[in-house]
XYZ file of C-alpha atoms in Angstrom:
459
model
C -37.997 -48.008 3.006
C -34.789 -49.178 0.773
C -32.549 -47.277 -0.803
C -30.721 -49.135 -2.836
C -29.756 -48.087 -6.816
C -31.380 -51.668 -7.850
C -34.184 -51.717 -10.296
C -35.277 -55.955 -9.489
C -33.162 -58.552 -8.073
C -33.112 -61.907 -9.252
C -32.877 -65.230 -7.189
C -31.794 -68.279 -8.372
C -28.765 -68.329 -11.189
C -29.925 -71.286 -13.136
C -29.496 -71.394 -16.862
C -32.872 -69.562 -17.194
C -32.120 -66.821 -14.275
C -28.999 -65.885 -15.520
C -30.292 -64.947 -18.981
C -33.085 -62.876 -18.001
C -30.563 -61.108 -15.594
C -28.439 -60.258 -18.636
C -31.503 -59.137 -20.898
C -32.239 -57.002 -18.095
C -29.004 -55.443 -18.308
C -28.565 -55.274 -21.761
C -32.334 -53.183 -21.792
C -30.555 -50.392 -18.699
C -31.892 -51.660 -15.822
C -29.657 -52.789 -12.807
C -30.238 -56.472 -11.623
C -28.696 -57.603 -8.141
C -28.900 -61.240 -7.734
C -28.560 -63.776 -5.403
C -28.279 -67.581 -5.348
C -28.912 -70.016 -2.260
C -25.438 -72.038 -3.604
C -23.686 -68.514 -2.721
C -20.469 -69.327 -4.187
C -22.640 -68.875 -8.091
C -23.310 -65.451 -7.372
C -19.314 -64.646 -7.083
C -18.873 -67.600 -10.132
C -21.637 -65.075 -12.630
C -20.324 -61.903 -11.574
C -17.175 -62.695 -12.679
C -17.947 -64.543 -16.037
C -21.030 -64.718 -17.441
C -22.192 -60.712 -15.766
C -18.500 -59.407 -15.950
C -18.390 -56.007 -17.662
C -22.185 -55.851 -16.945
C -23.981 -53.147 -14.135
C -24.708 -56.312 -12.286
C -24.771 -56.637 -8.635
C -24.053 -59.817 -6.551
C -25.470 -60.405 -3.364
C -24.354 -62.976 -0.840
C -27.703 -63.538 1.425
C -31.246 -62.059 1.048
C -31.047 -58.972 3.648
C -27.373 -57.898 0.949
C -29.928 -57.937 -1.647
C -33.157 -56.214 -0.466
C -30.798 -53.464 0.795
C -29.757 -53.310 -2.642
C -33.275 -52.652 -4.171
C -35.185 -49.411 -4.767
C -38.601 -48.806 -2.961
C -40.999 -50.796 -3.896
C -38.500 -53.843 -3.775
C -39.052 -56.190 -6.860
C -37.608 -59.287 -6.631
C -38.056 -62.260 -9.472
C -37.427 -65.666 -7.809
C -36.822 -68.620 -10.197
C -38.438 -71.903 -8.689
C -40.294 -74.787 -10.110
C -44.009 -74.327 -9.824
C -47.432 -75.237 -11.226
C -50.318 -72.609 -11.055
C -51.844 -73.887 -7.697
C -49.126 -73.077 -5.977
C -49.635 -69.728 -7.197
C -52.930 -69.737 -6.700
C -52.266 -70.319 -3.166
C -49.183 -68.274 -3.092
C -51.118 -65.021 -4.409
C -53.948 -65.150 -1.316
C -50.870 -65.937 1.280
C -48.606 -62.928 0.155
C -51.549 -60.706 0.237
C -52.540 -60.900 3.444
C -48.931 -60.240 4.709
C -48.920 -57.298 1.868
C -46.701 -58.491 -0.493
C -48.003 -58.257 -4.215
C -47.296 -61.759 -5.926
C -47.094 -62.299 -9.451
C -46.763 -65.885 -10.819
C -44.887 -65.805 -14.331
C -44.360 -68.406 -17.234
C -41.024 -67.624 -19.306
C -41.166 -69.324 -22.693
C -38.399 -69.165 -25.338
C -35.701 -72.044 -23.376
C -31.992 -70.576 -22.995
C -31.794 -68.120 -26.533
C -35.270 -66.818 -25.350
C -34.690 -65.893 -22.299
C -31.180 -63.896 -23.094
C -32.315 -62.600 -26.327
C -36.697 -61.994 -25.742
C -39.007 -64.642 -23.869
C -42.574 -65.206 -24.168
C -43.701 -63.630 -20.518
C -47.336 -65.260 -19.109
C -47.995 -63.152 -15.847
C -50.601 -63.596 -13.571
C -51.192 -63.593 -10.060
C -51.911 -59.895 -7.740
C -53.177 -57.767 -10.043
C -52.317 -54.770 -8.457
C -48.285 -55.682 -8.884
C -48.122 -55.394 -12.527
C -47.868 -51.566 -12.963
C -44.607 -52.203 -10.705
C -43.041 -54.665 -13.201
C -44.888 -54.319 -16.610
C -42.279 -52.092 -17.979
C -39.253 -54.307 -16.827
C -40.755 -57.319 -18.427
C -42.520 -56.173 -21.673
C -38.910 -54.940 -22.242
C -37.176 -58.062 -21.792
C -39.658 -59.775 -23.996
C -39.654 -61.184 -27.400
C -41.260 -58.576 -29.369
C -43.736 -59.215 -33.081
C -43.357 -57.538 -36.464
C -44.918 -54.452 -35.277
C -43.002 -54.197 -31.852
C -45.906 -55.521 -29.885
C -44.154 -56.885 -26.720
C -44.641 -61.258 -25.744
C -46.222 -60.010 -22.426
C -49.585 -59.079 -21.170
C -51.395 -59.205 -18.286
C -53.128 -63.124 -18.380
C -55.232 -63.197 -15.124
C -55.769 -63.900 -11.278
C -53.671 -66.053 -9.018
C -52.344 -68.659 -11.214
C -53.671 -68.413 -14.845
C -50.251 -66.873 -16.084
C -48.934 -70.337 -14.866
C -51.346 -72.045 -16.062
C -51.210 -70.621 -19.778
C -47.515 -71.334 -19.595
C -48.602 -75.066 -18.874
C -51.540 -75.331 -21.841
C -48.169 -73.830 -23.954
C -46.337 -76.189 -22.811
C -49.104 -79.189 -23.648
C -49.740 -77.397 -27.104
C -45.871 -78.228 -27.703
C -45.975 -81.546 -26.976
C -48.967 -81.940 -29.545
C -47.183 -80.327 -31.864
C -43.774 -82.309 -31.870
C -46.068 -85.450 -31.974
C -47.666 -84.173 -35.095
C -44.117 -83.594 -36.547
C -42.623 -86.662 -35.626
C -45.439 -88.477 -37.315
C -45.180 -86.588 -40.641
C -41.860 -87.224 -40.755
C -42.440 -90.886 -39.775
C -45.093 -90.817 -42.831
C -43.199 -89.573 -44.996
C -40.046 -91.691 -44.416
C -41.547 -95.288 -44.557
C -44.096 -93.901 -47.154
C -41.285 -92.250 -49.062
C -37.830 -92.943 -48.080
C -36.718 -89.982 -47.870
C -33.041 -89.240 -47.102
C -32.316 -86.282 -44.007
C -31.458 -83.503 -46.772
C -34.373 -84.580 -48.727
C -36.663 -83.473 -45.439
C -33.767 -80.804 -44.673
C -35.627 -78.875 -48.228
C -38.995 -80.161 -47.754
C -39.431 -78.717 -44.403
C -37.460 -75.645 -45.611
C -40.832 -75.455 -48.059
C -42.909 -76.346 -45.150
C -41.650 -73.324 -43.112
C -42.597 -70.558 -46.364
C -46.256 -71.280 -46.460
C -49.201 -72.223 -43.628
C -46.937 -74.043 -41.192
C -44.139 -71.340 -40.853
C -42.864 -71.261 -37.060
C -40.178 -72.266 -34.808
C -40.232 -76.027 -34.982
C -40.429 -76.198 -38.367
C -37.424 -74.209 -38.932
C -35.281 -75.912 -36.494
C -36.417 -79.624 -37.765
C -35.254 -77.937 -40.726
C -32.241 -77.168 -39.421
C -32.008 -80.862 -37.378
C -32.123 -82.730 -40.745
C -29.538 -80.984 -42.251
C -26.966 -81.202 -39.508
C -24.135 -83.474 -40.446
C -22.252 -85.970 -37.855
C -17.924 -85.940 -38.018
C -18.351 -88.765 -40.436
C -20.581 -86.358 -42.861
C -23.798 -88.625 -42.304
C -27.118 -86.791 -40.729
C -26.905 -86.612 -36.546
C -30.805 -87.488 -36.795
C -30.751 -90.930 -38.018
C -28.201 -91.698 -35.309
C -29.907 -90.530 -32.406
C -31.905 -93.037 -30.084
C -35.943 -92.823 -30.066
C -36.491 -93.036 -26.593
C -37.886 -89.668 -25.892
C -37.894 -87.691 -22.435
C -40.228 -85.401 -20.801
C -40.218 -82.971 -17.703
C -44.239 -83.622 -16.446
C -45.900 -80.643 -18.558
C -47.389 -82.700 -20.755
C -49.288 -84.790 -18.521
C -50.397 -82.114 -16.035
C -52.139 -80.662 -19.269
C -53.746 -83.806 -19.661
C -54.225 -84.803 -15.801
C -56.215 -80.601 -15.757
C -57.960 -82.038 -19.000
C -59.581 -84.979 -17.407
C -60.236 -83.052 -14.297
C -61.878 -80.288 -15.670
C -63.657 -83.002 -18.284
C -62.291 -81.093 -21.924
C -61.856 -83.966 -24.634
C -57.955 -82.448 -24.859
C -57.426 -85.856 -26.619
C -53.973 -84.428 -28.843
C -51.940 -83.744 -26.039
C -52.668 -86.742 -24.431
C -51.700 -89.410 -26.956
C -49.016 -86.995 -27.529
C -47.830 -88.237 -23.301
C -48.376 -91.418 -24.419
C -46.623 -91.585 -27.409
C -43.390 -90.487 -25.761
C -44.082 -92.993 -22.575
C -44.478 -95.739 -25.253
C -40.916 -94.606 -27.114
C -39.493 -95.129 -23.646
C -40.568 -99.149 -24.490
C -37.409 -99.257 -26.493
C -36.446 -103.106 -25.432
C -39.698 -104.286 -25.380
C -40.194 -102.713 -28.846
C -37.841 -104.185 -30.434
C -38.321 -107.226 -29.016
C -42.284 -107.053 -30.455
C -41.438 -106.284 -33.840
C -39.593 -109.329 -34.535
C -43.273 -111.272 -33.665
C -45.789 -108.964 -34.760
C -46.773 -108.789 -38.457
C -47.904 -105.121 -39.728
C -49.441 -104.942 -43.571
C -48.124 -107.839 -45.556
C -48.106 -106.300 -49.450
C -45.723 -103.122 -50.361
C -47.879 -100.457 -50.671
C -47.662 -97.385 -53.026
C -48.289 -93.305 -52.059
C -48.633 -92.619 -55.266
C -47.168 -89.414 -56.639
C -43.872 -88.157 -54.208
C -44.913 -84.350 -54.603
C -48.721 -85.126 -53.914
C -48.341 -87.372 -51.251
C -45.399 -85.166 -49.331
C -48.574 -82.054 -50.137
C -51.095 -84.559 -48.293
C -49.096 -85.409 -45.615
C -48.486 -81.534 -44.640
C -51.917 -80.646 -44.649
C -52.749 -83.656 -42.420
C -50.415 -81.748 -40.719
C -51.904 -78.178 -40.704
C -55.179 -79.819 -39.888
C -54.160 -81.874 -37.031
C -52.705 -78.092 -35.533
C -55.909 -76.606 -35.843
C -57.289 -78.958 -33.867
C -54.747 -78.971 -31.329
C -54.465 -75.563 -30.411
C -58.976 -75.521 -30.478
C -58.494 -78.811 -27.541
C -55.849 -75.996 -25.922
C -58.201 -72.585 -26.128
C -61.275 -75.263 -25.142
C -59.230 -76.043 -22.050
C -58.343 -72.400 -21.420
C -61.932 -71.374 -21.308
C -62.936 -74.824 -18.695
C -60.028 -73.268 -16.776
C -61.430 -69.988 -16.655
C -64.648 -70.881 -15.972
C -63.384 -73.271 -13.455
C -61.385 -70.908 -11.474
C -63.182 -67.040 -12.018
C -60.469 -66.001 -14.390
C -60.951 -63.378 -17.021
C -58.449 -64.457 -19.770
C -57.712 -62.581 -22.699
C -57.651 -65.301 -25.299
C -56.770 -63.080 -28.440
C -53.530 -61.608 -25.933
C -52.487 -65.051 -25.429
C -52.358 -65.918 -29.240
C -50.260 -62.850 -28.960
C -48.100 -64.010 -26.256
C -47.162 -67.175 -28.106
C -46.787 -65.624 -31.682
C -42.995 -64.530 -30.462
C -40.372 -65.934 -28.336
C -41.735 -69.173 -27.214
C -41.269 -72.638 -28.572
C -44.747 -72.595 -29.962
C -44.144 -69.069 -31.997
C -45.861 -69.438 -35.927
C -47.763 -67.479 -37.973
C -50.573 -69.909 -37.266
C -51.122 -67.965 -33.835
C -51.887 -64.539 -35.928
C -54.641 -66.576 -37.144
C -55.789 -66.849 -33.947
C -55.656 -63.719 -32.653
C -57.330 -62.584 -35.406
C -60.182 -64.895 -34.767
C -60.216 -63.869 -31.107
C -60.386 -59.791 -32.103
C -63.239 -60.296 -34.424
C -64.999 -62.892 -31.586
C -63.571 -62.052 -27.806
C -66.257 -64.496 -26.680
C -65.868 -66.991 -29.544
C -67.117 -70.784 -27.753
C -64.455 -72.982 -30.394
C -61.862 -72.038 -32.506
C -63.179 -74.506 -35.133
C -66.047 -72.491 -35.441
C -64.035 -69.472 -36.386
C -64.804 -68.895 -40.248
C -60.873 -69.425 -41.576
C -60.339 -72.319 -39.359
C -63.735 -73.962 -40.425
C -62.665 -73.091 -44.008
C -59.313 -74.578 -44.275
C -60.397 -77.500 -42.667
C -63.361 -78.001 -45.069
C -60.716 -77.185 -47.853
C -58.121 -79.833 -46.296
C -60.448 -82.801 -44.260
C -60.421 -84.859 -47.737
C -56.771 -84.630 -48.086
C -55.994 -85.466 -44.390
C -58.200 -88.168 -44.723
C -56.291 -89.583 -47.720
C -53.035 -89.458 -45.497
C -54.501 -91.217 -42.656
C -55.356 -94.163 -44.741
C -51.919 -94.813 -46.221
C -50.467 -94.286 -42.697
C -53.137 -97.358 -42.058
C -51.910 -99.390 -44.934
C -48.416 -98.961 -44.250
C -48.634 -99.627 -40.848
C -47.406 -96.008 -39.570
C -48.287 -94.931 -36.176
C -50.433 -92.253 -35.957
C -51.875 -91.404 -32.763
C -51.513 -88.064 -32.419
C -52.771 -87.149 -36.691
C -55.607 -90.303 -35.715
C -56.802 -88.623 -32.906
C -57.473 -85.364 -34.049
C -59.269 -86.221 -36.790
C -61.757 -88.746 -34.432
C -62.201 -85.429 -32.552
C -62.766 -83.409 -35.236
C -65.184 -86.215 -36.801
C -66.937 -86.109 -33.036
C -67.472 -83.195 -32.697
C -69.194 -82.379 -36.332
C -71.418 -85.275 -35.556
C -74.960 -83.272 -34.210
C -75.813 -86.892 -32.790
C -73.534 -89.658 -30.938
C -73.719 -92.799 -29.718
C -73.915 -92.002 -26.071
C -77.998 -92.635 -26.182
C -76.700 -96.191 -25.938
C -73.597 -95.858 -23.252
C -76.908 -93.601 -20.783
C -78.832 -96.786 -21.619
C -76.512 -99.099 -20.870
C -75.536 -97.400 -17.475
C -78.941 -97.029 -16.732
C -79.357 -100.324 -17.110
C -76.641 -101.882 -15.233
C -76.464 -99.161 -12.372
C -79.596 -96.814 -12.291
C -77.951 -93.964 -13.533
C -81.163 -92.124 -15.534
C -80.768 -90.244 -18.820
C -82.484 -87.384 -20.181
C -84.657 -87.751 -22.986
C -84.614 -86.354 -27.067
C -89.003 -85.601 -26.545
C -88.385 -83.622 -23.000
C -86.638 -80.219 -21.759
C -83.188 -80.944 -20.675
C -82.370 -81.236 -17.069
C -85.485 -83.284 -16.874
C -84.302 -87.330 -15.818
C -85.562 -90.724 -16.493
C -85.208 -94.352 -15.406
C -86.074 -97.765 -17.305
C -87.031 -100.888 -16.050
C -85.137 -102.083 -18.078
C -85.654 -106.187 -17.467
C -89.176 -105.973 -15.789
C -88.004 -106.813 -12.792
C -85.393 -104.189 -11.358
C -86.755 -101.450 -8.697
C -87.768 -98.128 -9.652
C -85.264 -96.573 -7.428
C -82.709 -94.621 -9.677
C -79.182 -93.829 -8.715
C -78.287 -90.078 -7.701
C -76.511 -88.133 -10.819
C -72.805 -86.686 -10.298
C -70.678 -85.262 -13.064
C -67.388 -86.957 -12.569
């Protein structure tokens, strides 16, 4: 048994490890740390940790020794949730209790209160629940950012459905903005206020406050940063392995995947430019209309277009769930994104609100205030979409969640004909509207094909 005066160490003195260490520090407990480049350790002690109870550690056996009984030790590595999945049953058998974490909130978050998505051994979060619920962000009523998410890898995995929610809702930002500036013309301090006015009402949260802040941030030569900045955007992979766990577990998470391809097609700079010297878009000058109505449309295209996003995000939650024998606590993930994560809005009280009154609720769109507002707005988003059509705006992100929305209102689609078609070309059956379902059928379809059908497969 150690006997060291350590509460947790803390491998790996990235940008994001040495943060956490010094929120650690700052809330009493004593951190020793170690890093496999052992000349950071000496490099933090004596900056960034200097003053600090902090202890450095300059191999693995230094720090254990260091730690009090049981030994806690947070190590920062790259990881997607089947590693922890895997990682969880491995450590158990050689009786170590594994917990798999998401940390939300970038650099400021993590020194000042991340979002915290734990998962993993169950039976290790009494040992670290008090460490990290006080390092967390922490909402109005002093609710910590951290809860308990699930088995094996589902605190990952949330973390990564964040992650893809983020990316939808940048897209959706960019395209207002990209709306309202061929639509309008409007300056960077004119969206500096609008988004300012954005940020007091339905859309309050984090990125609209800092695109706030983006627009009104001036260069040396007093002109806005934003208009000189190239549009190629990058991306770390989060994005797409949202999308790539969307297609596999079959969940029509359509928002976060144009939202991929949208930044995959800004990469297309040349070629871009190159195209729109010989494509035409809409010939005539077209008109919004009013400026204060049409900036009013635009944000609840907006608003809608969330909704709709963060539904695709809970749908794939629950697939995931499902999918792997999690029990997730949907209304204490809302929770765990309402503070110190990128994502952090009001919207998410919404959420948990709708989760607390409906722990089993199926879609978020069927909640009562989400149903509502988009009732109240669908007209209005509508409206938007169709000047983004006539002025030739891309959309894909604002498009596509209103297709889905449209879809998935409609009580009949047109997939009687794609089952007929593939019936016809490969024998793959279909059920019928006048029989129990599970029940399937084959056609003849040309009065002269066999009557053996294909096998059925979900793919």
């Amino acid at each position: 048994m150690s006997n060291g005066s350590c509460d947790i160490g803390l491998i790996g003195l990235a940008v994001m490890g040495q943060n956490l260490v010094l929120n650690m520090n700052d809330h009493g407990y004593k951190v020793a740390v170690f890093n496999r480049t052992v000349s950071k350790v000496d490099e933090f002690i004596n900056n960034e940790a200097k003053g600090t109870e902090v202890v450095g550690a300059h191999s693995i056996e230094e720090m254990c020794g260091l730690l009090k009984s049981p030994r806690r030790v947070m190590i920062m590595v790259k990881a997607g949730f089947t590693d922890s999945n895997r990682r969880t049953k491995e450590l158990a058998e050689k009786g170590i209790l594994f917990i798999g974490t998401g940390v939300s909130g970038g650099e400021e978050g993590a020194r000042f209160g991340p979002s915290i998505m734990p998962g993993g051994n169950a039976a290790a979060w009494p040992h670290v629940k008090e460490i990290f619920q006080a390092i967390s962000a922490k909402v109005e009523d002093g609710t910590p950012c951290c809860d308990w998410v699930g088995e094996d890898g589902a605190g990952h995995y949330v973390k990564m459905v964040h992650n893809g929610i983020e990316y939808g809702d940048i897209q959706l930002i960019c395209e207002a903005y990209q709306l309202l500036k061929d639509g309008l013309g409007l300056t960077a301090d004119e969206f500096a206020e609008v988004f300012k006015e954005w940020n007091k009402g339905e859309l309050d949260s984090y990125l609209i406050e800092i695109s706030a802040t983006i627009f009104a941030k001036k260069d040396e030569d007093g002109t806005a940063i934003v208009d000189k900045i190239l549009d190629t955007a990058g991306q770390k992979g989060t994005g797409k392995w949202t999308a790539i766990s969307a297609l596999d577990l079959g969940m029509p998470v359509t928002l976060i995947g144009e939202s991929v391809f949208a930044r995959c097609l800004s990469a297309l700079k040349d070629v871009r430019v190159k195209a729109s010297k010989v494509l035409d878009g809409p010939a005539e000058k077209i008109s919004v209309g009013d400026r204060t109505e049409f900036i009013e449309l635009v944000r609840r295209a907006l608003y809608c277009s969330k909704i709709v996003s963060y539904a695709q995000g809970y749908m794939l939650l629950r697939a995931a769930e499902k999918e792997f024998g999690w029990k997730l606590n949907m209304g204490g993930i809302a929770l765990m994104w309402r503070g110190g994560c990128i994502i952090r809005s009001i919207f998410l009280s919404d959420i948990k609100t709708a989760f607390d009154k409906n722990p089993t609720l199926e879609n978020l769109l069927l909640d009562g205030f989400f149903s509502g507002a988009l009732n109240k707005y669908q007209g209005s988003w509508r409206k938007a979409l169709i000047k983004a059509i006539e002025l030739g705006v891309p959309t894909p992100a604002f498009s596509t969640a209103l297709a889905f929305y449209d879809g998935f209102r409609t009580a009949r689609l047109p997939a009687n004909l794609l089952q007929a078609q593939r019936d016809f070309f490969g024998a793959h059956t279909y059920e019928r509207t006048d029989k129990p379902r599970g029940e399937f059928f084959h056609t003849n379809w040309t009065g002269h094909g066999g009557r053996v059908s294909s096998s059925t497969y979900n793919a």
